[in-house]
Amino acid sequence: MAPSGRISQSVFDGSRLRVILLLDLYEGAQQQFLDAYELMRKQVASVPGHISDQLCQSIENPSQWLITSEWESAPPFLAWVNSEEHVETVKPMHSCVRDTRSMRYSILRETSPGQPASRTAASADAQVEPRVGDGVARHALTFTVKPGSESKVAEILAGYESPQAQVDETTRLRRTSLFMHGNRIVRAVEVEGDLLVALRHVARQPQVRAVEEAINPYLEQDRDLTDPESARVFFTRAALPAVHHVVSDRPAPADLRRHALYYPAKEGQGMALARLLSHQDRAAADDPDNPVHSSTVFQRDDIVVRLVDVAGDLDLDPVASLGLKGPGKAAKLERLLDGSAVGVEGSLETERNINRLLSHADMLPVTDRSAHS
């Protein structure tokens, strides 16, 4: 049964995943690329959740190549593509490739030999009903700065001039929200149209380049954005993908405020924690009394960030704000959350610890910029 809330993105629907990687190779780099692909193919074949992959070359332009892979579902692919192992595995390919573009799709329908193309032909693990989106792509970056530099970095990040919102005829920056938790920074963006085109547009803007250069001395991870390899590795490691987004179909209240909540997971429990929060937010979208109007869950490794638009203040309903409504939900979160990292000891079933968790999880807003028509 389709939920009444509008879900524009979710990796937890159980459907198989098709990943498409378009590559434009430098002339003369084909053999080097093939050697690098063979190494990657052997490594990815042993990754849990991987089913198959194919390497294809354009019959019209020999420099254009295509890698497709199939996965049991999106979570194991995301765990692999966001891992340090993946960063090291694909490094030999970088010197061969002029440009890349990655696309990920849930497999909803499938036609096999002798089988009709119908709804009943879809495999049992595929999502039957397509998601209903809002034309917006969501993504986030996260990185850390040197302890003691937080206030200076916040000042730099809050003070720049916004880039032009309209990128081209079909792509537009809609909103940029930036938060801090201790020395960790999370920058979330919303884009109407093509996310990659928008991110490249922003990266070329002089005011943005100046800000990025200004914060370089304060970063814990060194980077040189003038070096394509250094920039690629930094942004790969900083990527914080959106794994779920839901909007209530209720009219948006006038007093909506955006918050970011930081949920550090116990080692190896990041995806499970993100799944729990996603299920909670899906239920909240159908609850007329829930103050959470929309939510986006971002997850990478053991870092989980939940961006919520809430009517009123978070502390008016801490349980709902944290995504813990319902019997046993606090206990489930307790088993997945690294309580020491957010200053919570003991059971999350107590009001005191719920309030303490909310206080520690609530990230410091630095800037929240919306583009206006």
C-alpha positions as a LaTeX table, in Angstrom:
\begin{tabular}{lrrr}
\hline
Residue & $x$ (\AA) & $y$ (\AA) & $z$ (\AA) \\
\hline
Met1 & 0.00 & 0.00 & 0.00 \\
Ala2 & 1.47 & 3.36 & $-0.99$ \\
Pro3 & 2.00 & 5.79 & 1.91 \\
Ser4 & 0.22 & 9.12 & 1.84 \\
Gly5 & 3.47 & 10.98 & 2.42 \\
Arg6 & 5.37 & 11.90 & $-0.72$ \\
Ile7 & 8.60 & 9.92 & $-0.85$ \\
Ser8 & 11.07 & 11.13 & $-3.44$ \\
Gln9 & 14.02 & 8.96 & $-2.49$ \\
Ser10 & 14.61 & 5.75 & $-0.55$ \\
Val11 & 17.25 & 3.03 & $-0.61$ \\
Phe12 & 15.24 & 0.81 & 1.74 \\
Asp13 & 12.52 & $-0.45$ & $-0.62$ \\
Gly14 & 14.21 & $-3.85$ & $-1.09$ \\
Ser15 & 14.41 & $-3.61$ & $-4.87$ \\
Arg16 & 17.51 & $-4.59$ & $-6.79$ \\
Leu17 & 19.80 & $-1.80$ & $-7.91$ \\
Arg18 & 21.25 & $-1.00$ & $-11.32$ \\
Val19 & 24.34 & 1.24 & $-11.28$ \\
Ile20 & 25.42 & 2.94 & $-14.51$ \\
Leu21 & 28.82 & 4.58 & $-14.84$ \\
Leu22 & 29.48 & 6.59 & $-18.00$ \\
Leu23 & 33.15 & 7.26 & $-18.76$ \\
Asp24 & 34.97 & 9.37 & $-21.31$ \\
Leu25 & 38.56 & 8.08 & $-21.68$ \\
Tyr26 & 41.66 & 9.93 & $-22.76$ \\
Glu27 & 42.92 & 8.86 & $-26.18$ \\
Gly28 & 45.50 & 6.11 & $-25.90$ \\
Ala29 & 44.43 & 5.15 & $-22.37$ \\
Gln30 & 42.22 & 2.20 & $-23.33$ \\
Gln31 & 44.63 & $-0.59$ & $-22.39$ \\
Gln32 & 45.58 & 1.07 & $-19.11$ \\
Phe33 & 41.89 & 1.42 & $-18.36$ \\
Leu34 & 41.20 & $-2.23$ & $-19.19$ \\
Asp35 & 43.99 & $-3.34$ & $-16.84$ \\
Ala36 & 42.57 & $-1.15$ & $-14.06$ \\
Tyr37 & 39.05 & $-2.45$ & $-14.70$ \\
Glu38 & 40.23 & $-6.08$ & $-14.40$ \\
Leu39 & 41.66 & $-5.36$ & $-10.95$ \\
Met40 & 38.46 & $-3.60$ & $-9.87$ \\
Arg41 & 36.25 & $-6.35$ & $-11.31$ \\
Lys42 & 38.04 & $-9.05$ & $-9.32$ \\
Gln43 & 37.71 & $-7.06$ & $-6.09$ \\
Val44 & 34.07 & $-6.05$ & $-6.48$ \\
Ala45 & 33.07 & $-9.62$ & $-7.35$ \\
Ser46 & 33.65 & $-10.60$ & $-3.71$ \\
Val47 & 31.70 & $-7.66$ & $-2.23$ \\
Pro48 & 28.51 & $-8.82$ & $-0.43$ \\
Gly49 & 25.39 & $-7.84$ & $-2.37$ \\
His50 & 27.11 & $-7.61$ & $-5.77$ \\
Ile51 & 25.41 & $-9.69$ & $-8.49$ \\
Ser52 & 27.10 & $-8.86$ & $-11.80$ \\
Asp53 & 28.73 & $-6.17$ & $-13.91$ \\
Gln54 & 29.36 & $-5.42$ & $-17.56$ \\
Leu55 & 31.91 & $-3.29$ & $-19.39$ \\
Cys56 & 30.76 & $-1.78$ & $-22.69$ \\
Gln57 & 32.37 & 0.43 & $-25.34$ \\
Ser58 & 30.46 & 2.79 & $-27.59$ \\
Ile59 & 30.08 & 1.65 & $-31.19$ \\
Glu60 & 29.96 & 5.31 & $-32.26$ \\
Asn61 & 32.75 & 6.88 & $-30.17$ \\
Pro62 & 35.53 & 4.55 & $-28.96$ \\
Ser63 & 36.50 & 6.92 & $-26.14$ \\
Gln64 & 33.08 & 6.52 & $-24.50$ \\
Trp65 & 32.68 & 3.53 & $-22.19$ \\
Leu66 & 29.96 & 2.23 & $-19.91$ \\
Ile67 & 30.12 & 0.10 & $-16.77$ \\
Thr68 & 26.87 & $-1.33$ & $-15.44$ \\
Ser69 & 26.50 & $-3.38$ & $-12.29$ \\
Glu70 & 23.61 & $-5.05$ & $-10.54$ \\
Trp71 & 23.24 & $-5.31$ & $-6.76$ \\
Glu72 & 20.83 & $-7.16$ & $-4.49$ \\
Ser73 & 19.73 & $-3.78$ & $-3.11$ \\
Ala74 & 21.04 & $-0.24$ & $-2.66$ \\
Pro75 & 22.46 & $-0.51$ & 0.91 \\
Pro76 & 25.31 & $-2.95$ & 0.12 \\
Phe77 & 26.29 & $-0.87$ & $-2.92$ \\
Leu78 & 26.37 & 2.34 & $-0.86$ \\
Ala79 & 28.45 & 0.62 & 1.82 \\
Trp80 & 30.94 & $-0.41$ & $-0.86$ \\
Val81 & 31.07 & 2.82 & $-2.88$ \\
Asn82 & 31.55 & 4.94 & 0.27 \\
Ser83 & 34.32 & 2.74 & 1.69 \\
Glu84 & 38.05 & 3.43 & 1.81 \\
Glu85 & 38.50 & 0.15 & $-0.05$ \\
His86 & 36.56 & 1.58 & $-2.99$ \\
Val87 & 38.55 & 4.81 & $-2.95$ \\
Glu88 & 41.78 & 2.83 & $-3.28$ \\
Thr89 & 40.35 & 0.36 & $-5.82$ \\
Val90 & 39.33 & 3.01 & $-8.37$ \\
Lys91 & 42.47 & 5.17 & $-8.07$ \\
Pro92 & 44.24 & 3.46 & $-11.03$ \\
Met93 & 41.31 & 4.45 & $-13.27$ \\
His94 & 41.54 & 8.17 & $-12.58$ \\
Ser95 & 44.49 & 8.88 & $-14.86$ \\
Cys96 & 42.63 & 7.19 & $-17.75$ \\
Val97 & 39.33 & 9.03 & $-17.46$ \\
Arg98 & 38.53 & 12.52 & $-18.70$ \\
Asp99 & 35.02 & 12.59 & $-17.25$ \\
Thr100 & 32.61 & 10.30 & $-15.41$ \\
Arg101 & 28.96 & 10.24 & $-14.50$ \\
Ser102 & 27.33 & 7.80 & $-12.08$ \\
Met103 & 23.62 & 6.98 & $-11.99$ \\
Arg104 & 21.75 & 4.60 & $-9.68$ \\
Tyr105 & 18.32 & 3.10 & $-10.40$ \\
Ser106 & 15.96 & 0.74 & $-8.61$ \\
Ile107 & 14.83 & $-2.16$ & $-10.82$ \\
Leu108 & 11.02 & $-2.00$ & $-10.87$ \\
Arg109 & 10.08 & $-4.13$ & $-13.89$ \\
Glu110 & 11.92 & $-6.83$ & $-15.78$ \\
Thr111 & 11.23 & $-8.88$ & $-18.88$ \\
Ser112 & 12.95 & $-12.25$ & $-19.21$ \\
Pro113 & 12.88 & $-14.67$ & $-22.16$ \\
Gly114 & 9.47 & $-16.32$ & $-22.37$ \\
Gln115 & 8.06 & $-14.04$ & $-19.68$ \\
Pro116 & 5.58 & $-11.20$ & $-20.42$ \\
Ala117 & 6.39 & $-7.62$ & $-19.48$ \\
Ser118 & 3.80 & $-7.21$ & $-16.77$ \\
Arg119 & 3.52 & $-6.24$ & $-13.14$ \\
Thr120 & 3.46 & $-9.87$ & $-12.14$ \\
Ala121 & 6.73 & $-10.39$ & $-13.99$ \\
Ala122 & 8.57 & $-8.14$ & $-11.55$ \\
Ser123 & 10.78 & $-10.11$ & $-9.21$ \\
Ala124 & 9.55 & $-10.59$ & $-5.68$ \\
Asp125 & 12.15 & $-8.24$ & $-4.21$ \\
Ala126 & 11.41 & $-5.35$ & $-6.60$ \\
Gln127 & 9.29 & $-2.42$ & $-5.53$ \\
Val128 & 5.95 & $-2.74$ & $-7.33$ \\
Glu129 & 4.87 & 0.89 & $-7.09$ \\
Pro130 & 7.22 & 3.64 & $-8.27$ \\
Arg131 & 8.11 & 6.42 & $-5.88$ \\
Val132 & 6.56 & 9.83 & $-6.41$ \\
Gly133 & 9.18 & 12.57 & $-6.38$ \\
Asp134 & 9.20 & 16.35 & $-6.37$ \\
Gly135 & 11.87 & 16.93 & $-9.03$ \\
Val136 & 14.52 & 17.68 & $-6.40$ \\
Ala137 & 17.84 & 15.88 & $-5.88$ \\
Arg138 & 19.34 & 15.94 & $-2.39$ \\
His139 & 22.95 & 15.44 & $-1.36$ \\
Ala140 & 25.28 & 16.37 & 1.48 \\
Leu141 & 28.98 & 16.66 & 2.24 \\
Thr142 & 30.58 & 16.19 & 5.64 \\
Phe143 & 34.11 & 16.83 & 6.84 \\
Thr144 & 35.90 & 17.86 & 10.01 \\
Val145 & 37.98 & 20.90 & 10.90 \\
Lys146 & 40.80 & 21.20 & 13.40 \\
Pro147 & 39.54 & 21.50 & 16.99 \\
Gly148 & 39.61 & 25.12 & 18.10 \\
Ser149 & 38.92 & 26.49 & 14.62 \\
Glu150 & 35.15 & 25.95 & 14.69 \\
Ser151 & 34.08 & 29.57 & 15.23 \\
Lys152 & 36.44 & 30.88 & 12.55 \\
Val153 & 35.25 & 28.28 & 10.03 \\
Ala154 & 31.61 & 29.03 & 10.85 \\
Glu155 & 32.26 & 32.73 & 10.24 \\
Ile156 & 33.82 & 31.99 & 6.83 \\
Leu157 & 31.07 & 29.61 & 5.77 \\
Ala158 & 28.28 & 31.98 & 6.80 \\
Gly159 & 29.72 & 35.07 & 5.13 \\
Tyr160 & 29.97 & 34.30 & 1.43 \\
Glu161 & 27.75 & 35.64 & $-1.34$ \\
Ser162 & 25.33 & 33.03 & $-2.69$ \\
Pro163 & 26.02 & 31.81 & $-6.24$ \\
Gln164 & 23.43 & 32.38 & $-8.93$ \\
Ala165 & 20.58 & 29.94 & $-8.40$ \\
Gln166 & 19.65 & 29.32 & $-12.04$ \\
Val167 & 22.30 & 27.04 & $-13.54$ \\
Asp168 & 20.72 & 26.39 & $-16.95$ \\
Glu169 & 17.27 & 25.95 & $-18.45$ \\
Thr170 & 16.56 & 22.78 & $-16.48$ \\
Thr171 & 18.79 & 22.99 & $-13.37$ \\
Arg172 & 18.43 & 25.30 & $-10.39$ \\
Leu173 & 19.87 & 25.48 & $-6.91$ \\
Arg174 & 16.95 & 25.44 & $-4.51$ \\
Arg175 & 18.43 & 25.40 & $-1.01$ \\
Thr176 & 21.74 & 25.07 & 0.83 \\
Ser177 & 21.73 & 24.26 & 4.57 \\
Leu178 & 24.94 & 24.15 & 6.58 \\
Phe179 & 25.29 & 22.87 & 10.16 \\
Met180 & 28.07 & 22.05 & 12.62 \\
His181 & 28.36 & 19.47 & 15.38 \\
Gly182 & 31.55 & 20.06 & 17.33 \\
Asn183 & 34.21 & 20.15 & 14.62 \\
Arg184 & 32.09 & 18.27 & 12.07 \\
Ile185 & 30.49 & 20.22 & 9.23 \\
Val186 & 27.50 & 19.05 & 7.20 \\
Arg187 & 26.48 & 20.93 & 4.05 \\
Ala188 & 23.19 & 19.76 & 2.48 \\
Val189 & 21.98 & 20.92 & $-0.93$ \\
Glu190 & 18.69 & 20.67 & $-2.80$ \\
Val191 & 18.77 & 20.92 & $-6.59$ \\
Glu192 & 15.96 & 21.05 & $-9.12$ \\
Gly193 & 17.21 & 19.18 & $-12.17$ \\
Asp194 & 20.70 & 17.72 & $-12.61$ \\
Leu195 & 22.63 & 17.44 & $-9.33$ \\
Leu196 & 26.04 & 16.91 & $-10.97$ \\
Val197 & 25.61 & 19.92 & $-13.27$ \\
Ala198 & 24.63 & 22.06 & $-10.28$ \\
Leu199 & 27.58 & 20.93 & $-8.14$ \\
Arg200 & 30.03 & 21.63 & $-10.95$ \\
His201 & 28.44 & 25.04 & $-11.51$ \\
Val202 & 28.80 & 25.94 & $-7.84$ \\
Ala203 & 32.41 & 24.75 & $-7.71$ \\
Arg204 & 33.32 & 27.15 & $-10.54$ \\
Gln205 & 31.87 & 30.25 & $-8.87$ \\
Pro206 & 34.58 & 32.70 & $-7.66$ \\
Gln207 & 32.92 & 33.38 & $-4.30$ \\
Val208 & 32.62 & 29.66 & $-3.59$ \\
Arg209 & 36.21 & 28.96 & $-4.63$ \\
Ala210 & 37.37 & 31.76 & $-2.32$ \\
Val211 & 35.48 & 30.24 & 0.62 \\
Glu212 & 36.88 & 26.78 & $-0.06$ \\
Glu213 & 40.42 & 28.19 & $-0.18$ \\
Ala214 & 39.81 & 30.14 & 3.04 \\
Ile215 & 38.84 & 27.04 & 5.03 \\
Asn216 & 41.65 & 24.84 & 3.65 \\
Pro217 & 44.11 & 25.64 & 6.49 \\
Tyr218 & 41.55 & 24.52 & 9.06 \\
Leu219 & 40.61 & 21.13 & 7.55 \\
Glu220 & 41.72 & 17.94 & 9.27 \\
Gln221 & 42.01 & 16.24 & 5.87 \\
Asp222 & 44.43 & 18.03 & 3.57 \\
Arg223 & 43.21 & 18.84 & 0.07 \\
Asp224 & 44.27 & 20.81 & $-2.98$ \\
Leu225 & 41.26 & 21.71 & $-5.10$ \\
Thr226 & 43.54 & 22.79 & $-7.96$ \\
Asp227 & 44.70 & 19.16 & $-8.20$ \\
Pro228 & 41.92 & 17.03 & $-9.78$ \\
Glu229 & 43.07 & 13.86 & $-7.97$ \\
Ser230 & 43.18 & 15.55 & $-4.56$ \\
Ala231 & 39.78 & 17.16 & $-5.12$ \\
Arg232 & 38.25 & 13.87 & $-6.31$ \\
Val233 & 39.48 & 11.97 & $-3.25$ \\
Phe234 & 38.32 & 14.69 & $-0.85$ \\
Phe235 & 34.79 & 14.91 & $-2.26$ \\
Thr236 & 34.52 & 11.12 & $-2.48$ \\
Arg237 & 35.36 & 10.81 & 1.21 \\
Ala238 & 33.14 & 13.76 & 2.14 \\
Ala239 & 30.05 & 12.48 & 0.32 \\
Leu240 & 27.08 & 11.94 & 2.65 \\
Pro241 & 24.36 & 10.42 & 0.45 \\
Ala242 & 20.65 & 10.93 & 1.05 \\
Val243 & 19.18 & 7.48 & 1.74 \\
His244 & 15.58 & 8.50 & 2.41 \\
His245 & 13.34 & 11.53 & 1.97 \\
Val246 & 9.69 & 11.95 & 2.85 \\
Val247 & 7.27 & 14.88 & 2.88 \\
Ser248 & 3.89 & 14.84 & 4.57 \\
Asp249 & 0.93 & 15.50 & 2.29 \\
Arg250 & $-0.47$ & 17.88 & 4.91 \\
Pro251 & $-0.27$ & 21.62 & 4.11 \\
Ala252 & 3.07 & 23.03 & 5.26 \\
Pro253 & 2.70 & 25.01 & 8.52 \\
Ala254 & 3.78 & 28.64 & 8.48 \\
Asp255 & 6.23 & 28.17 & 11.37 \\
Leu256 & 8.38 & 25.42 & 9.81 \\
Arg257 & 12.01 & 25.52 & 10.88 \\
Arg258 & 14.89 & 23.43 & 9.54 \\
His259 & 17.08 & 21.46 & 11.96 \\
Ala260 & 19.83 & 18.89 & 11.55 \\
Leu261 & 20.25 & 16.07 & 14.06 \\
Tyr262 & 23.46 & 14.06 & 14.35 \\
Tyr263 & 23.23 & 10.35 & 15.22 \\
Pro264 & 26.67 & 8.68 & 15.47 \\
Ala265 & 26.13 & 4.93 & 15.17 \\
Lys266 & 27.96 & 2.12 & 16.87 \\
Glu267 & 30.62 & 0.62 & 14.62 \\
Gly268 & 29.01 & $-1.10$ & 11.65 \\
Gln269 & 25.45 & 0.00 & 12.57 \\
Gly270 & 25.13 & 3.16 & 10.46 \\
Met271 & 22.88 & 1.69 & 7.78 \\
Ala272 & 20.65 & $-0.03$ & 10.34 \\
Leu273 & 20.28 & 3.23 & 12.26 \\
Ala274 & 19.43 & 5.13 & 9.08 \\
Arg275 & 16.85 & 2.48 & 8.20 \\
Leu276 & 15.21 & 2.83 & 11.63 \\
Leu277 & 14.94 & 6.61 & 11.33 \\
Ser278 & 13.64 & 6.32 & 7.76 \\
His279 & 10.85 & 3.96 & 8.84 \\
Gln280 & 9.98 & 6.34 & 11.67 \\
Asp281 & 9.78 & 9.33 & 9.34 \\
Arg282 & 7.62 & 7.43 & 6.90 \\
Ala283 & 5.16 & 6.78 & 9.72 \\
Ala284 & 5.39 & 10.41 & 10.85 \\
Ala285 & 4.28 & 11.58 & 7.40 \\
Asp286 & 0.96 & 9.79 & 7.98 \\
Asp287 & 0.49 & 11.09 & 11.53 \\
Pro288 & $-1.49$ & 14.36 & 11.60 \\
Asp289 & $-0.22$ & 15.08 & 15.12 \\
Asn290 & 3.47 & 14.69 & 14.32 \\
Pro291 & 5.33 & 18.03 & 14.16 \\
Val292 & 7.86 & 16.69 & 11.62 \\
His293 & 6.63 & 17.85 & 8.21 \\
Ser294 & 9.52 & 16.54 & 6.11 \\
Ser295 & 12.72 & 14.65 & 6.67 \\
Thr296 & 15.84 & 13.63 & 4.80 \\
Val297 & 18.16 & 10.99 & 6.23 \\
Phe298 & 21.82 & 11.06 & 5.15 \\
Gln299 & 24.19 & 8.21 & 5.96 \\
Arg300 & 27.81 & 7.27 & 5.37 \\
Asp301 & 29.60 & 4.58 & 7.38 \\
Asp302 & 28.66 & 5.24 & 11.02 \\
Ile303 & 27.61 & 8.86 & 10.46 \\
Val304 & 23.85 & 9.46 & 10.26 \\
Val305 & 22.37 & 12.95 & 9.90 \\
Arg306 & 18.65 & 13.64 & 9.81 \\
Leu307 & 17.51 & 16.94 & 8.31 \\
Val308 & 14.01 & 17.81 & 9.47 \\
Asp309 & 11.53 & 20.61 & 8.87 \\
Val310 & 9.55 & 20.90 & 12.09 \\
Ala311 & 6.60 & 23.01 & 13.18 \\
Gly312 & 7.69 & 24.87 & 16.32 \\
Asp313 & 10.69 & 24.10 & 18.49 \\
Leu314 & 12.24 & 20.64 & 18.73 \\
Asp315 & 11.88 & 20.49 & 22.51 \\
Leu316 & 8.09 & 20.85 & 22.32 \\
Asp317 & 7.96 & 17.16 & 21.38 \\
Pro318 & 11.45 & 15.65 & 21.84 \\
Val319 & 10.32 & 12.09 & 21.10 \\
Ala320 & 8.78 & 13.01 & 17.74 \\
Ser321 & 11.63 & 15.37 & 16.89 \\
Leu322 & 14.16 & 12.58 & 17.39 \\
Gly323 & 12.06 & 10.10 & 15.41 \\
Leu324 & 11.32 & 7.83 & 18.37 \\
Lys325 & 7.51 & 7.72 & 18.49 \\
Gly326 & 6.05 & 4.31 & 19.17 \\
Pro327 & 6.64 & 1.51 & 21.67 \\
Gly328 & 10.18 & 0.16 & 21.81 \\
Lys329 & 11.62 & 2.69 & 19.33 \\
Ala330 & 13.89 & 4.35 & 21.89 \\
Ala331 & 15.25 & 0.94 & 22.90 \\
Lys332 & 15.97 & 0.11 & 19.24 \\
Leu333 & 17.85 & 3.38 & 18.77 \\
Glu334 & 19.76 & 2.75 & 21.98 \\
Arg335 & 21.10 & $-0.54$ & 20.56 \\
Leu336 & 22.36 & 1.20 & 17.41 \\
Leu337 & 23.53 & 4.58 & 18.71 \\
Asp338 & 26.96 & 5.34 & 20.13 \\
Gly339 & 25.54 & 6.96 & 23.24 \\
Ser340 & 28.92 & 8.08 & 24.58 \\
Ala341 & 29.47 & 10.20 & 21.46 \\
Val342 & 26.35 & 12.27 & 22.21 \\
Gly343 & 26.73 & 12.33 & 25.99 \\
Val344 & 24.02 & 9.80 & 26.85 \\
Glu345 & 24.51 & 7.04 & 29.39 \\
Gly346 & 21.85 & 4.54 & 30.37 \\
Ser347 & 18.42 & 3.91 & 28.95 \\
Leu348 & 16.87 & 6.15 & 26.30 \\
Glu349 & 13.48 & 5.23 & 27.72 \\
Thr350 & 13.87 & 7.99 & 30.34 \\
Glu351 & 12.72 & 11.55 & 29.72 \\
Arg352 & 16.03 & 12.88 & 31.03 \\
Asn353 & 18.08 & 10.96 & 28.51 \\
Ile354 & 15.70 & 11.79 & 25.66 \\
Asn355 & 16.17 & 15.49 & 26.39 \\
Arg356 & 19.92 & 15.03 & 26.76 \\
Leu357 & 20.10 & 13.22 & 23.41 \\
Leu358 & 18.10 & 15.96 & 21.69 \\
Ser359 & 20.37 & 18.63 & 23.15 \\
His360 & 23.52 & 16.86 & 21.96 \\
Ala361 & 22.17 & 15.74 & 18.59 \\
Asp362 & 20.79 & 19.15 & 17.58 \\
Met363 & 23.42 & 20.62 & 15.25 \\
Leu364 & 24.43 & 24.28 & 15.24 \\
Pro365 & 22.90 & 26.09 & 12.23 \\
Val366 & 25.49 & 28.10 & 10.27 \\
Thr367 & 23.54 & 29.15 & 7.18 \\
Asp368 & 20.31 & 28.16 & 5.45 \\
Arg369 & 19.83 & 29.78 & 2.06 \\
Ser370 & 16.83 & 29.32 & $-0.19$ \\
Ala371 & 16.67 & 30.51 & $-3.78$ \\
His372 & 13.66 & 32.63 & $-4.64$ \\
Ser373 & 12.09 & 32.93 & $-8.06$ \\
\hline
\end{tabular}
